[in-house]
Coordinates of C-alpha atoms and ligand atoms in Angstrom, one line a residue:
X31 CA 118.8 84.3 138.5
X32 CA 118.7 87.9 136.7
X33 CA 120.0 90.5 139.0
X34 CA 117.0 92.8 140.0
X35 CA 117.5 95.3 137.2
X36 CA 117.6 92.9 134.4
X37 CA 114.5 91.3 135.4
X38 CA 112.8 95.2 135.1
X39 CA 114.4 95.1 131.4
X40 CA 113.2 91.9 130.4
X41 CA 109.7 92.4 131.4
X42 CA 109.8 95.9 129.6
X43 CA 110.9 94.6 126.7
X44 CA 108.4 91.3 126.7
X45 CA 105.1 93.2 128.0
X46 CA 105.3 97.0 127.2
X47 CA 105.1 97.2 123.6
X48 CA 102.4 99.4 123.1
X49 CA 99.2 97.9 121.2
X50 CA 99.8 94.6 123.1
X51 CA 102.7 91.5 122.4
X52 CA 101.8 88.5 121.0
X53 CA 105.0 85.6 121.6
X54 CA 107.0 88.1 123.4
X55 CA 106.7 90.7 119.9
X56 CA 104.3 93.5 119.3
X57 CA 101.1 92.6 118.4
X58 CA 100.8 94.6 115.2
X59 CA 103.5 92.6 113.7
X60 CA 101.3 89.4 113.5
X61 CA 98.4 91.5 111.4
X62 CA 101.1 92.7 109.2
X63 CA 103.0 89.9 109.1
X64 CA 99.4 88.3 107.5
X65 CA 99.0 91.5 105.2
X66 CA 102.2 90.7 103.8
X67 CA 102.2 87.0 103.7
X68 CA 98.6 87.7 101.4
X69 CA 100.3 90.4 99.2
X70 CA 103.2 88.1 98.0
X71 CA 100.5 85.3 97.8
X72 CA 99.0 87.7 94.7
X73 CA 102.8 88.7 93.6
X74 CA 104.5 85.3 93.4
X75 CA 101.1 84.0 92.5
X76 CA 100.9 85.8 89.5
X77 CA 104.6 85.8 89.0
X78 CA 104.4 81.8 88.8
X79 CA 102.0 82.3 86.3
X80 CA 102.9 85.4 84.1
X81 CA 105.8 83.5 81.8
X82 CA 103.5 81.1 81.0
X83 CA 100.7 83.1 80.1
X84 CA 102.6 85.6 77.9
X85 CA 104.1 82.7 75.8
X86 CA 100.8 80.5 75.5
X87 CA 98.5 83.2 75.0
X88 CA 99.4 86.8 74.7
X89 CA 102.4 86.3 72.2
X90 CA 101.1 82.8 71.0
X91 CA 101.5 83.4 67.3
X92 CA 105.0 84.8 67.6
X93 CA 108.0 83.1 66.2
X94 CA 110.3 85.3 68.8
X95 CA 107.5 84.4 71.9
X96 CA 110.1 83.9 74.2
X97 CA 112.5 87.1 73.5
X98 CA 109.5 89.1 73.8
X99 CA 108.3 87.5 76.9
X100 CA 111.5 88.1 78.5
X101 CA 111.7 91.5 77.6
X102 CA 108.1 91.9 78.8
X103 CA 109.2 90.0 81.9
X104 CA 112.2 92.3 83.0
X105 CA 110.8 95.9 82.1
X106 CA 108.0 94.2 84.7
X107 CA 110.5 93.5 87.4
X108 CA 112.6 96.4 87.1
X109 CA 109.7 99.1 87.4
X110 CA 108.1 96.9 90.2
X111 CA 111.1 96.9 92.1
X112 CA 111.9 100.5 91.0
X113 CA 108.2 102.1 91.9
X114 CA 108.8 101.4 95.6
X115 CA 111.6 103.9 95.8
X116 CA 109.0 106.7 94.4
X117 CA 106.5 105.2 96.5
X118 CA 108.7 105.3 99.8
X119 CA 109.3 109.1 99.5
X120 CA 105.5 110.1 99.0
X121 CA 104.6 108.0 101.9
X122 CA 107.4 109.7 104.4
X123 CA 107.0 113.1 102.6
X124 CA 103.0 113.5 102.3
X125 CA 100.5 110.2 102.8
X126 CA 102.2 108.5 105.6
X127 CA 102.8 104.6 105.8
X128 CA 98.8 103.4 106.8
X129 CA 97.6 105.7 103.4
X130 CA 100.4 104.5 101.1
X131 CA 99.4 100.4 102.2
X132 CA 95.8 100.6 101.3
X133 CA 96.4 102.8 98.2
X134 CA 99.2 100.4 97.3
X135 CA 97.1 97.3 97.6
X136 CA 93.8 98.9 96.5
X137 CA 95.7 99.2 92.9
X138 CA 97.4 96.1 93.1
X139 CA 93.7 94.1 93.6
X140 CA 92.7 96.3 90.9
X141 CA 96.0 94.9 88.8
X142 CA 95.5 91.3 89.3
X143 CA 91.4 91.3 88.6
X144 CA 92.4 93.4 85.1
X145 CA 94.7 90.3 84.6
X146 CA 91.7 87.8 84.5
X147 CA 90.5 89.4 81.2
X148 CA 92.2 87.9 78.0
X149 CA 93.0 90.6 76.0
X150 CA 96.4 92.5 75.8
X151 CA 95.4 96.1 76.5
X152 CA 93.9 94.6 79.7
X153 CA 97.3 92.2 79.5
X154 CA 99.7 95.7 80.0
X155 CA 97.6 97.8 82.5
X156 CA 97.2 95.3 84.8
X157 CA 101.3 94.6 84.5
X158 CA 100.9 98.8 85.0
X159 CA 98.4 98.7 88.2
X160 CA 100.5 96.1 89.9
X161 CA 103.9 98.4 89.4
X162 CA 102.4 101.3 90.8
X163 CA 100.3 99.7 93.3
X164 CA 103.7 97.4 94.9
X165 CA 105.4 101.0 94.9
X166 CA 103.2 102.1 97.5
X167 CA 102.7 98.5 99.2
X168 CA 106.1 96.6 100.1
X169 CA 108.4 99.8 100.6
X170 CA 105.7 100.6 103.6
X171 CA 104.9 97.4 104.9
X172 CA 108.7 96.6 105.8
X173 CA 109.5 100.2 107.1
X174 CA 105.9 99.5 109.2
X175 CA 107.2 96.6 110.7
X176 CA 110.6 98.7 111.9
X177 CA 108.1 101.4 113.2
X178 CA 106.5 99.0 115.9
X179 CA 109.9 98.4 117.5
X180 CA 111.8 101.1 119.8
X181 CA 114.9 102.0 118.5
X182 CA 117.8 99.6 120.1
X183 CA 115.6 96.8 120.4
X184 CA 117.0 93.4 120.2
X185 CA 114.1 91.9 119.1
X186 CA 113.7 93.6 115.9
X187 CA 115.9 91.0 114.0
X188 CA 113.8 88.2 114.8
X189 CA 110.8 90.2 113.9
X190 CA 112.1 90.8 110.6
X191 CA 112.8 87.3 110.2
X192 CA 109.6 86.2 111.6
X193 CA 108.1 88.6 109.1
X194 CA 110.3 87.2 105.9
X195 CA 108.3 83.9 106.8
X196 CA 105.5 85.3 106.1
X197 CA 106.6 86.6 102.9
X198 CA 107.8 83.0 102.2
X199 CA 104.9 81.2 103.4
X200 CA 102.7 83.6 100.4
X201 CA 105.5 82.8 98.3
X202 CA 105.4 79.1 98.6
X203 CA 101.0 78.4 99.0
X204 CA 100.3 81.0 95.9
X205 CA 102.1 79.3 93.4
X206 CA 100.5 75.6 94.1
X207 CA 97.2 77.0 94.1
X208 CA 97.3 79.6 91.6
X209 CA 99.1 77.2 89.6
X210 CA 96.6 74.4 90.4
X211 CA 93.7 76.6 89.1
X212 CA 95.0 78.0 86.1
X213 CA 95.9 74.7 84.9
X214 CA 92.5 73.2 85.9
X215 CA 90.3 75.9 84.9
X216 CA 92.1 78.3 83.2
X217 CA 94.0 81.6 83.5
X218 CA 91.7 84.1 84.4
X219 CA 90.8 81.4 87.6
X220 CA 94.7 81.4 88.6
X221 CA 95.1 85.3 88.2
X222 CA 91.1 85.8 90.4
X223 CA 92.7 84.0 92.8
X224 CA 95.8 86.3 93.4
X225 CA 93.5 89.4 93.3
X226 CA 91.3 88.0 96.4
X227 CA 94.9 87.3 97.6
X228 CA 95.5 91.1 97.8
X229 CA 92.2 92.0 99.2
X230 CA 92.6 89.3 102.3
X231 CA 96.1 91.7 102.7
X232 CA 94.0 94.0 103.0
X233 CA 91.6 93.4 105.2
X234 CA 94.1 92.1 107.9
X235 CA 96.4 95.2 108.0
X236 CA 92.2 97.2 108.1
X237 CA 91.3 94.4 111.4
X238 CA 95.2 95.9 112.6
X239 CA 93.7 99.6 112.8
X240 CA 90.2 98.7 113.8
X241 CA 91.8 97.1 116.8
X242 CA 94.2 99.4 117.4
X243 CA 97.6 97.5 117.9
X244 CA 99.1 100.1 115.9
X245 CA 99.2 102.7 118.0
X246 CA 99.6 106.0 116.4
X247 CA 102.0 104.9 113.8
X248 CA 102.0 105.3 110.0
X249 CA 100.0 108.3 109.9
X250 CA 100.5 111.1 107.8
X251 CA 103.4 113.6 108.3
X252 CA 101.9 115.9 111.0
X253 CA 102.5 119.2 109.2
X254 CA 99.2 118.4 107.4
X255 CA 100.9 118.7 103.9
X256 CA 98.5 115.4 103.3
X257 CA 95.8 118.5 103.1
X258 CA 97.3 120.9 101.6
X259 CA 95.7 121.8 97.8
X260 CA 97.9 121.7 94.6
X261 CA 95.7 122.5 91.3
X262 CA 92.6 122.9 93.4
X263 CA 93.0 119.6 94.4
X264 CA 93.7 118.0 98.2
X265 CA 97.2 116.2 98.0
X266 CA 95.1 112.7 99.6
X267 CA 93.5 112.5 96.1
X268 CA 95.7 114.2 94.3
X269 CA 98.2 111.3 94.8
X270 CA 95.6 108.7 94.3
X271 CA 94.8 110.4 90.9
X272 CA 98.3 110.9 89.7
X273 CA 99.4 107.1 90.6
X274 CA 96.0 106.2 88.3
X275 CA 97.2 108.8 85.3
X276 CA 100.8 107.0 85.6
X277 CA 99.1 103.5 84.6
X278 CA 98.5 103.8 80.6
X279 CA 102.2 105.5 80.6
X280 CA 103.6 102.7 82.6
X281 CA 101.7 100.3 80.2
X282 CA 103.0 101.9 77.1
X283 CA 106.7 102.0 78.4
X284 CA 106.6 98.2 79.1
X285 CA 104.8 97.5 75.6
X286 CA 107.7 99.3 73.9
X287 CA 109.4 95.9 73.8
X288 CA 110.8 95.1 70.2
X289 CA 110.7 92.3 67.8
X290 CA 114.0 90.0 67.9
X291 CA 116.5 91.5 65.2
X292 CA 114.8 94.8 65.0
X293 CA 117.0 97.8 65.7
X294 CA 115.6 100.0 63.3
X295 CA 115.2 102.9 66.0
X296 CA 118.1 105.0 67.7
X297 CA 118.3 102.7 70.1
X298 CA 119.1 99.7 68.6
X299 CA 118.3 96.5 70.3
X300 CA 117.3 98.2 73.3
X301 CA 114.1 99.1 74.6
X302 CA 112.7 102.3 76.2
X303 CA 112.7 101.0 79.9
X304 CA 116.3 99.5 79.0
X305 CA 117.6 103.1 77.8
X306 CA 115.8 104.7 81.2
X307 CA 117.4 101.5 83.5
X308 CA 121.0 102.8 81.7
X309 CA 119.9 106.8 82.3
X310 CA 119.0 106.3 86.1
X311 CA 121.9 103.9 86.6
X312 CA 124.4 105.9 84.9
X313 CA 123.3 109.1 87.0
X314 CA 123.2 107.0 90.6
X315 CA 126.8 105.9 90.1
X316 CA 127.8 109.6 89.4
X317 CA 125.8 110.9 92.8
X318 CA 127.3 108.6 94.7
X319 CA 130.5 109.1 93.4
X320 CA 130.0 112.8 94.6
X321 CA 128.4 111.9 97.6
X322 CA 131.6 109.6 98.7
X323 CA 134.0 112.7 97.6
X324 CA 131.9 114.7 100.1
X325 CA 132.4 112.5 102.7
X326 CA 135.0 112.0 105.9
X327 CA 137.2 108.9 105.6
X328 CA 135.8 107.2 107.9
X329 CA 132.5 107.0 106.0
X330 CA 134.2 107.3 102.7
X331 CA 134.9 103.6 103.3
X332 CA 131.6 102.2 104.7
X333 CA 129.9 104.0 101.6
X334 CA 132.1 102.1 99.5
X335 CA 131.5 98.5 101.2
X336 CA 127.8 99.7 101.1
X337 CA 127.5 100.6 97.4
X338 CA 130.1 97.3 96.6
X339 CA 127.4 94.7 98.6
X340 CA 125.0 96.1 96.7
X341 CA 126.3 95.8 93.4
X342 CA 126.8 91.8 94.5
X343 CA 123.5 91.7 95.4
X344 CA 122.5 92.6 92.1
X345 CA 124.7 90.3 90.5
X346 CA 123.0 87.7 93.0
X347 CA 119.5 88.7 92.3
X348 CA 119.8 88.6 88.5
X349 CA 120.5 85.3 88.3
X350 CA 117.4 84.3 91.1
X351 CA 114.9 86.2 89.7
X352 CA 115.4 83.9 86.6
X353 CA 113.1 81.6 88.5
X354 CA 109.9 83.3 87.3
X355 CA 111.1 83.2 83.6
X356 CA 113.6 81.0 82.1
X357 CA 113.9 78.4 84.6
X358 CA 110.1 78.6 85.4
X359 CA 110.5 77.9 81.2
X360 CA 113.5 74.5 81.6
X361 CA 110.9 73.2 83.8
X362 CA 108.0 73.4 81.6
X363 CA 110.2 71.9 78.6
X364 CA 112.9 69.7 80.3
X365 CA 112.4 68.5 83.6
X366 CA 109.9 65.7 83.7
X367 CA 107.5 66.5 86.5
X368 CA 105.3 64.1 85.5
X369 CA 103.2 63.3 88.8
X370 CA 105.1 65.9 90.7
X371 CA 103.7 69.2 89.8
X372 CA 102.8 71.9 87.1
X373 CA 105.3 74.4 85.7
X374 CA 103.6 77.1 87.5
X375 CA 104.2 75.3 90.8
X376 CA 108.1 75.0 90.5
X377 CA 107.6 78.5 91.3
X378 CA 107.1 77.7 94.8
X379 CA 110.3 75.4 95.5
X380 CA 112.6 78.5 96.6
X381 CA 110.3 79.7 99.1
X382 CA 109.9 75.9 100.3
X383 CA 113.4 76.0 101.0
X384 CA 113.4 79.5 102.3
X385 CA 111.1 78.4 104.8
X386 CA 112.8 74.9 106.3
X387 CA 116.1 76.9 106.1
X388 CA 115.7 80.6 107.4
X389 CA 115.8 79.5 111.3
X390 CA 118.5 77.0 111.4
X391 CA 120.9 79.7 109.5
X392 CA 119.8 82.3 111.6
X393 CA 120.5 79.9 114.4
X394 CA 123.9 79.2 113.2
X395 CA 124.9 82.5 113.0
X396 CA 123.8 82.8 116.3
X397 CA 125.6 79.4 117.6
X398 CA 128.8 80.8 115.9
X399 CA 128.9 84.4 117.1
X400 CA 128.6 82.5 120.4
X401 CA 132.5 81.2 119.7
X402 CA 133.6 84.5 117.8
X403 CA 133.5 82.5 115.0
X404 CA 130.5 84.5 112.8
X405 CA 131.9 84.9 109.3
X406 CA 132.0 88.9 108.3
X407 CA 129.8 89.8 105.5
X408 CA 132.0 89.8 102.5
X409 CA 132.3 86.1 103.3
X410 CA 129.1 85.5 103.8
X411 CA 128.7 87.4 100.5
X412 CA 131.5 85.4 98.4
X413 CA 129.8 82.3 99.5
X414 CA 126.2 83.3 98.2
X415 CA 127.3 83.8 95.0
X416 CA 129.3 80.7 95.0
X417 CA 126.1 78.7 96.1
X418 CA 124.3 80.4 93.3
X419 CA 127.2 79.3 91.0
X420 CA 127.0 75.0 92.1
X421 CA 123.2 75.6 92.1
X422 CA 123.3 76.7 88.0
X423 CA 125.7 74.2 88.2
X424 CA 123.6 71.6 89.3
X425 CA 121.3 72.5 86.1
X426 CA 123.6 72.7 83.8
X427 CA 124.9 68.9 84.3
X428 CA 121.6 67.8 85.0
X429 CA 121.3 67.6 80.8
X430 CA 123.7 64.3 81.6
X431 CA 120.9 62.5 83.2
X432 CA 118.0 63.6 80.8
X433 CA 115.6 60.6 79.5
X434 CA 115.0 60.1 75.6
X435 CA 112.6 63.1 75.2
X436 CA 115.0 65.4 77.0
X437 CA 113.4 65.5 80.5
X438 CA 115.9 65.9 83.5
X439 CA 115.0 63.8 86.4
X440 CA 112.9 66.3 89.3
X441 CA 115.7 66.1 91.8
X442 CA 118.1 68.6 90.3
X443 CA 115.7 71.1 89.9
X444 CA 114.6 70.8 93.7
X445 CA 118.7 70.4 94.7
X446 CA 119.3 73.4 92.7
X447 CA 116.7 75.8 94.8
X448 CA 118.0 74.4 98.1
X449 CA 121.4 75.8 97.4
X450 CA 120.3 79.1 95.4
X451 CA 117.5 79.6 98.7
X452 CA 121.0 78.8 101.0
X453 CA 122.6 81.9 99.2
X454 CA 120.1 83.9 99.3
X455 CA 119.4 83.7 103.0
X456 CA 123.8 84.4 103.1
X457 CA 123.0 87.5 101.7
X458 CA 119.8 89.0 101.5
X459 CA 119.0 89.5 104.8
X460 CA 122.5 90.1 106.4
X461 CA 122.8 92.8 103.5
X462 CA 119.6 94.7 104.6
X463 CA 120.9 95.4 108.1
X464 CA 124.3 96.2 107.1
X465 CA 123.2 99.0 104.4
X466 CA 122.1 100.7 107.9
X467 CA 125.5 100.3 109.6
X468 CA 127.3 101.6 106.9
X469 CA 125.9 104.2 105.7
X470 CA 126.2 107.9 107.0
X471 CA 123.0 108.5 109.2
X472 CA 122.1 111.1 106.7
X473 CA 121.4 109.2 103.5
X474 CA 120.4 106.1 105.2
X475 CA 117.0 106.2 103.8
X476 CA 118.7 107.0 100.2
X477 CA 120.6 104.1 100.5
X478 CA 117.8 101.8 101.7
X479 CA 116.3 103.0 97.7
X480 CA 119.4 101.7 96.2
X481 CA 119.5 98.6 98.1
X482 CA 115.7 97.7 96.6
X483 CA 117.3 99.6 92.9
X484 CA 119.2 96.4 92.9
X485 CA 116.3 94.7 91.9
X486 CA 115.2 96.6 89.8
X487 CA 118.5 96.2 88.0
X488 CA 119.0 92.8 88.5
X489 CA 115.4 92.4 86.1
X490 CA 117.6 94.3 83.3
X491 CA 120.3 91.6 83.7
X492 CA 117.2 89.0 83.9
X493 CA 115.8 90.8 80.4
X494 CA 119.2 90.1 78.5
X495 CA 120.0 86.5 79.6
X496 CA 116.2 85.6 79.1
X497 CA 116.8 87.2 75.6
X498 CA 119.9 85.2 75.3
X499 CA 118.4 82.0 76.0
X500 CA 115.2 82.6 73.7
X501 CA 114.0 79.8 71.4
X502 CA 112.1 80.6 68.5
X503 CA 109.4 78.7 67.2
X504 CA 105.8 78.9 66.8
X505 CA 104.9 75.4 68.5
X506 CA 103.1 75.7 71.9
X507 CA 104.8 73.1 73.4
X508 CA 108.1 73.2 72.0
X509 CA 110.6 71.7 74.3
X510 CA 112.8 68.1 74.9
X511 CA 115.5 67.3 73.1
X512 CA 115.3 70.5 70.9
X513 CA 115.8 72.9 73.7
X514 CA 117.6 70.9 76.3
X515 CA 120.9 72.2 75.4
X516 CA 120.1 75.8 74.8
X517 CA 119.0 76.0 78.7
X518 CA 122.5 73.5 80.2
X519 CA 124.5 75.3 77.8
X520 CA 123.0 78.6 79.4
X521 CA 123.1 77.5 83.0
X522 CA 127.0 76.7 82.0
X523 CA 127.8 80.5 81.5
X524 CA 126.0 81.7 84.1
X525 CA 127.0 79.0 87.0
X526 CA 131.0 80.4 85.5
X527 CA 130.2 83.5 86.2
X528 CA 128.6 83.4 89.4
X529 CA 131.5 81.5 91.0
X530 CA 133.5 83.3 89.3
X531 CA 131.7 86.6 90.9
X532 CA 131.8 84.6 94.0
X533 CA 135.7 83.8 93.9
X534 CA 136.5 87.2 93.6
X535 CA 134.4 88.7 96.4
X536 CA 136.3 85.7 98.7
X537 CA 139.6 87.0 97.9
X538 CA 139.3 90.1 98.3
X539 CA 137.4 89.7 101.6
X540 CA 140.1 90.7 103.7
X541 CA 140.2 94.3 102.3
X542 CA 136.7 94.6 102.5
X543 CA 136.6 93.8 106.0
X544 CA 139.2 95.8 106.3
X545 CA 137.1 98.8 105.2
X546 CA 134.1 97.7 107.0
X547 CA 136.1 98.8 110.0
X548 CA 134.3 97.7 112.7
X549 CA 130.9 96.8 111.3
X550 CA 130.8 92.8 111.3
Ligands
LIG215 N1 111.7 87.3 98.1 C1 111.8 88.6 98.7 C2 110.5 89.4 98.7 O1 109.6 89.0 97.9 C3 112.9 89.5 98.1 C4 112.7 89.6 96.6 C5 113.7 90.6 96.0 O2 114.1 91.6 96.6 N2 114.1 90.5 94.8 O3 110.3 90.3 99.4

C-alpha cells in the first residue's frame, strides 16, 4: 500500500490536470494528438506521392527527370524542415502557439488544394504554401503538447510518445489512401485528399479550444506585441501577410534547380538553396563554436555531446528521408509488388513499423533501466546508425534474388524498414530529450532549432545522393534490369558508410559518455 502522502501525489498527478485527463493524461493532448496525426496524414500523404508526380508529370519530357526531381525533392525538405525554426520564434516572440497552428495549417490546406491543379506554377507555390505553412504548424504543435504538462512531470515522456503515434498512425493511413486514389483516379484526387487531411487537423485542435481543455495556454505573449502596428499595420495580419509575400520567393528559390551538367553560373553544380544550406550551415558551426568558447567547462562538454548527436542525427536522417525519393523510386522500378501494393504506398512501411515497435522499445528501455542495464546514448546512437547500415544492406543484396525483369522479391524492402524504423526509434526520440539535458538552460530553445536544422540538412545530403543515383532517360516507366544495379550498387555505398558512421560513434562511446557527465 502507498504510504499516505504518495497516494495525495498520485491522485494529483492522475486527476488535476487542468482542462480534464483522459487515460491518466491531460485531456488536450488527445485533441492534439488528432490534430497532429491529420497534419502528417496531408505531409506524408503528399510526400508518398510527390517523387512520383514530379517524374511522371511535371518533368515528364526530361531526359535528366530524376536529377531534377531530386533536386526539387531536397530544396523541399530542407526549407520545410528549416521554416519551423522561423516559425518557432514568431510564435514565442509575437502570435503565440494557438495563432501560429491555425495560420500554419490554414496555408498548408491552401498548399495541398494548389497541388491538385496540374500545372507547374501551381506545381511550386503549393511546394511554397506547404513550407511556410509546416513552419508555423509542427514547431507549435510539439512545444503545445510540452505546455499541457507541469514542469517535472513524469508523465510527459509517455505523452510524447503517445503523441509520436499519432504522428505515425497519419504517417502510415495517408500513404495507402492517397496512394490508392491517385493511382485510381488520378493525382489531383490523391493530393484533395491530403488537403481535407489538413482541414480535419484543423478542426480538432478548433473542438480543443471550443471545449476548453486548453486552458489558457498558447496564447499570445501577454505584452500585447501581437497588437502593436508596424507600417500601419497590426502585427496579427502583418504576419499573416508577410508568410503569404514569402510564397512566390520560396517558389522561385526551389525552381532554381539546374539541368544535369549545367554549371554555367558561379555556382557551379549547385543550386541557390544548396549555396544558402552551405551559408547558414557554415555560420551555425561558427556561433557555436563561440558560444562553446563562452562557456564554463562543465557545459563546454554537454554542448559538445549536444552539437555531436546532432550531427549523427543528421547523418541518420539523410539516409531515411531517402524513403520519399529514391527508394520510394527502387520500389516503383525493382521490387515486384505485384498484388501487394502501389509505389506510393511503400511510403507507409516505416511508419507501420514505427507503430508495432515504438512501445515494446520504450518498454525495454524501461525493463533495462530496471537492472541498471539502459545503454547511454552514444550507444544507443552507434547502434542506429548501424541498423541503418544492415537495413541499406538488406537492399543492396536484395539485387541477388531479383527475377528475370529485375524485380526484388517484397520481403527485403519490408525487412529493410523494420530495421531502419528500429534505428530510428534508437535515436530520434532519446535524442530530443537529451538536447534538453545538455544544453545550458539559456539556449535551450536555440538548440531545440538546430536539432530540427538537422533535417533540414539531412534533405541537402538527400539532394546529392538522389542526384547520384539519377537515371536518365525519357521512358515513363524505365526500370528492371536497366536500373537494378544503379540502386544495389548505391545502397552498397551508403549501407558502408552508415556502419561505418555507426562503428565509429561505438568506439568512441566511452569518451562521449565520459563528457556526458552525468546525463544518461
Ligand atoms: N517522422 C517524424 C515526424 O514526421 C520525424 C521526421 C523528421 O524529423 N525528419 O515528425
Amino acid at each position: 500500500m502507498l504510504p499516505k502522502n504518495d497516494i495525495k501525489l498520485e491522485k494529483r498527478l492522475t486527476t488535476d490536470y487542468e482542462g480534464g485527463t483522459v487515460l491518466g493524461h491531460p485531456k488536450g493532448l488527445f485533441y492534439l494528438f488528432f490534430a497532429e496525426l491529420w497534419e502528417r496524414f496531408s505531409f506524408y500523404g503528399m510526400r508518398a506521392l510527390l517523387t512520383l508526380y514530379m517524374i511522371d508529370v511535371i518533368f515528364q519530357a526530361f531526359v535528366d527527370k530524376d536529377y531534377a526531381t531530386a533536386a526539387v525533392y531536397s530544396s523541399y525538405g530542407s526549407l520545410v524542415y528549416a521554416s519551423t525554426v522561423i516559425g518557432g520564434r514568431i510564435s514565442d516572440k509575437i502570435l503565440g502557439m494557438r495563432n501560429s497552428i491555425f495560420l500554419g495549417g490554414i496555408l498548408m490546406a491552401i498548399g495541398h488544394f494548389v497541388l491538385a491543379i496540374e500545372n507547374n506554377l501551381a506545381f511550386f507555390l503549393a511546394l511554397s504554401f506547404i513550407i511556410v505553412g509546416n513552419g508555423f504548424f509542427k514547431p507549435n504543435i510539439s512545444t503545445f503538447v510540452g505546455a499541457l504538462y507541469p514542469d517535472g512531470d513524469s508523465k510527459k515522456d509517455s505523452g510524447f510518445t503517445i503523441f509520436y503515434m499519432g504522428i505515425n498512425i497519419g504517417g502510415w493511413v495517408a500513404p495507402l489512401l492517397c496512394g490508392w486514389l491517385a493511382a485510381t483516379y488520378g493525382w489531383h484526387y490523391g493530393f484533395g485528399l491530403a488537403g481535407f487531411g489538413m482541414l480535419s487537423g484543423l478542426l480538432f485542435f478548433w473542438s480543443g479550444i471550443r471545449s476548453g481543455v486548453f486552458g489558457d495556454r498558447g496564447m499570445p505573449p501577454s505584452n500585447g506585441v501581437i497588437n502593436h502596428t508596424f507600417l500601419g499595420i497590426k502585427n496579427k495580419f502583418l504576419i499573416p501577410l508577410f508568410s503569404v509575400f514569402a510564397v512566390p520567393l520560396i517558389a522561385f528559390l526551389l525552381s532554381s534547380y539546374k539541368a544535369l551538367g549545367d554549371e554555367s553560373s558561379m555556382l557551379g553544380d549547385q543550386n541557390l538553396v544548396n549555396v544558402i544550406f552551405k551559408v547558414i550551415g557554415i555560420s551555425i558551426l561558427g556561433y557555436l563554436a563561440y558560444i562553446i568558447i563562452q562557456s564554463n567547462p562543465d557545459e563546454r562538454k554537454k554542448l559538445f555531446v549536444a552539437i555531436l548527436i546532432t550531427l549523427f542525427m543528421t547523418v541518420f536522417w539523410g539516409f531515411h528521408e531517402l524513403s520519399g525519393s529514391v527508394i520510394t523510386l527502387f520500389a516503383k522500378r525493382n521490387v515486384d509488388l505485384t498484388g501487394i501494393m502501389t509505389a506510393s504506398q511503400t511510403n507507409s512501411l516505416n511508419s507501420m513499423w514505427i507503430i508495432v515497435l515504438a512501445i515494446p522499445i520504450s518498454l525495454m528501455w524501461t525493463k533495462l533501466a530496471k537492472s541498471k542495464k539502459n545503454p547511454r546514448t552514444p550507444f544507443k546512437f552507434g547502434m542506429g546508425l548501424l541498423l541503418a547500415g544492415v537495413s541499406f544492406y538488406v537492399l543492396a543484396i536484395s539485387g541477388n534474388f531479383a527475377n528475370s525483369e529485375g524485380l526484388v522479391p517484397f520481403f527485403y524492402l519490408l525487412l529493410m524498414y523494420f530495421l531502419l524504423s528500429i534505428g530510428e526509434l534508437f535515436m530520434s526520440p532519446v535524442g530530443l530529450s537529451k538536447i534538453t539535458d545538455l544544453s545550458p538552460k539559456r539556449i535551450v530553445a536555440f538548440m531545440m532549432g538546430v536539432w530540427f536544422l538537422s533535417s533540414a540538412f539531412a534533405f541537402q545530403v538527400v539532394g546529392f545522393i538522389g542526384k547520384e543515383l539519377a537515371v536518365e532517360s525519357t521512358d515513363a516507366n524505365v526500370g528492371g534490369l536497366d536500373t537494378l544495379k544503379i540502386y544495389t550498387d548505391g545502397f552498397l555505398l551508403i549501407a558502408k558508410y552508415s556502419i561505418g558512421a555507426g562503428l565509429i560513434v561505438l568506439l568512441a562511446s566511452p569518451l562521449i559518455k565520459k563528457l556526458m557527465g552525468e546525463v544518461h
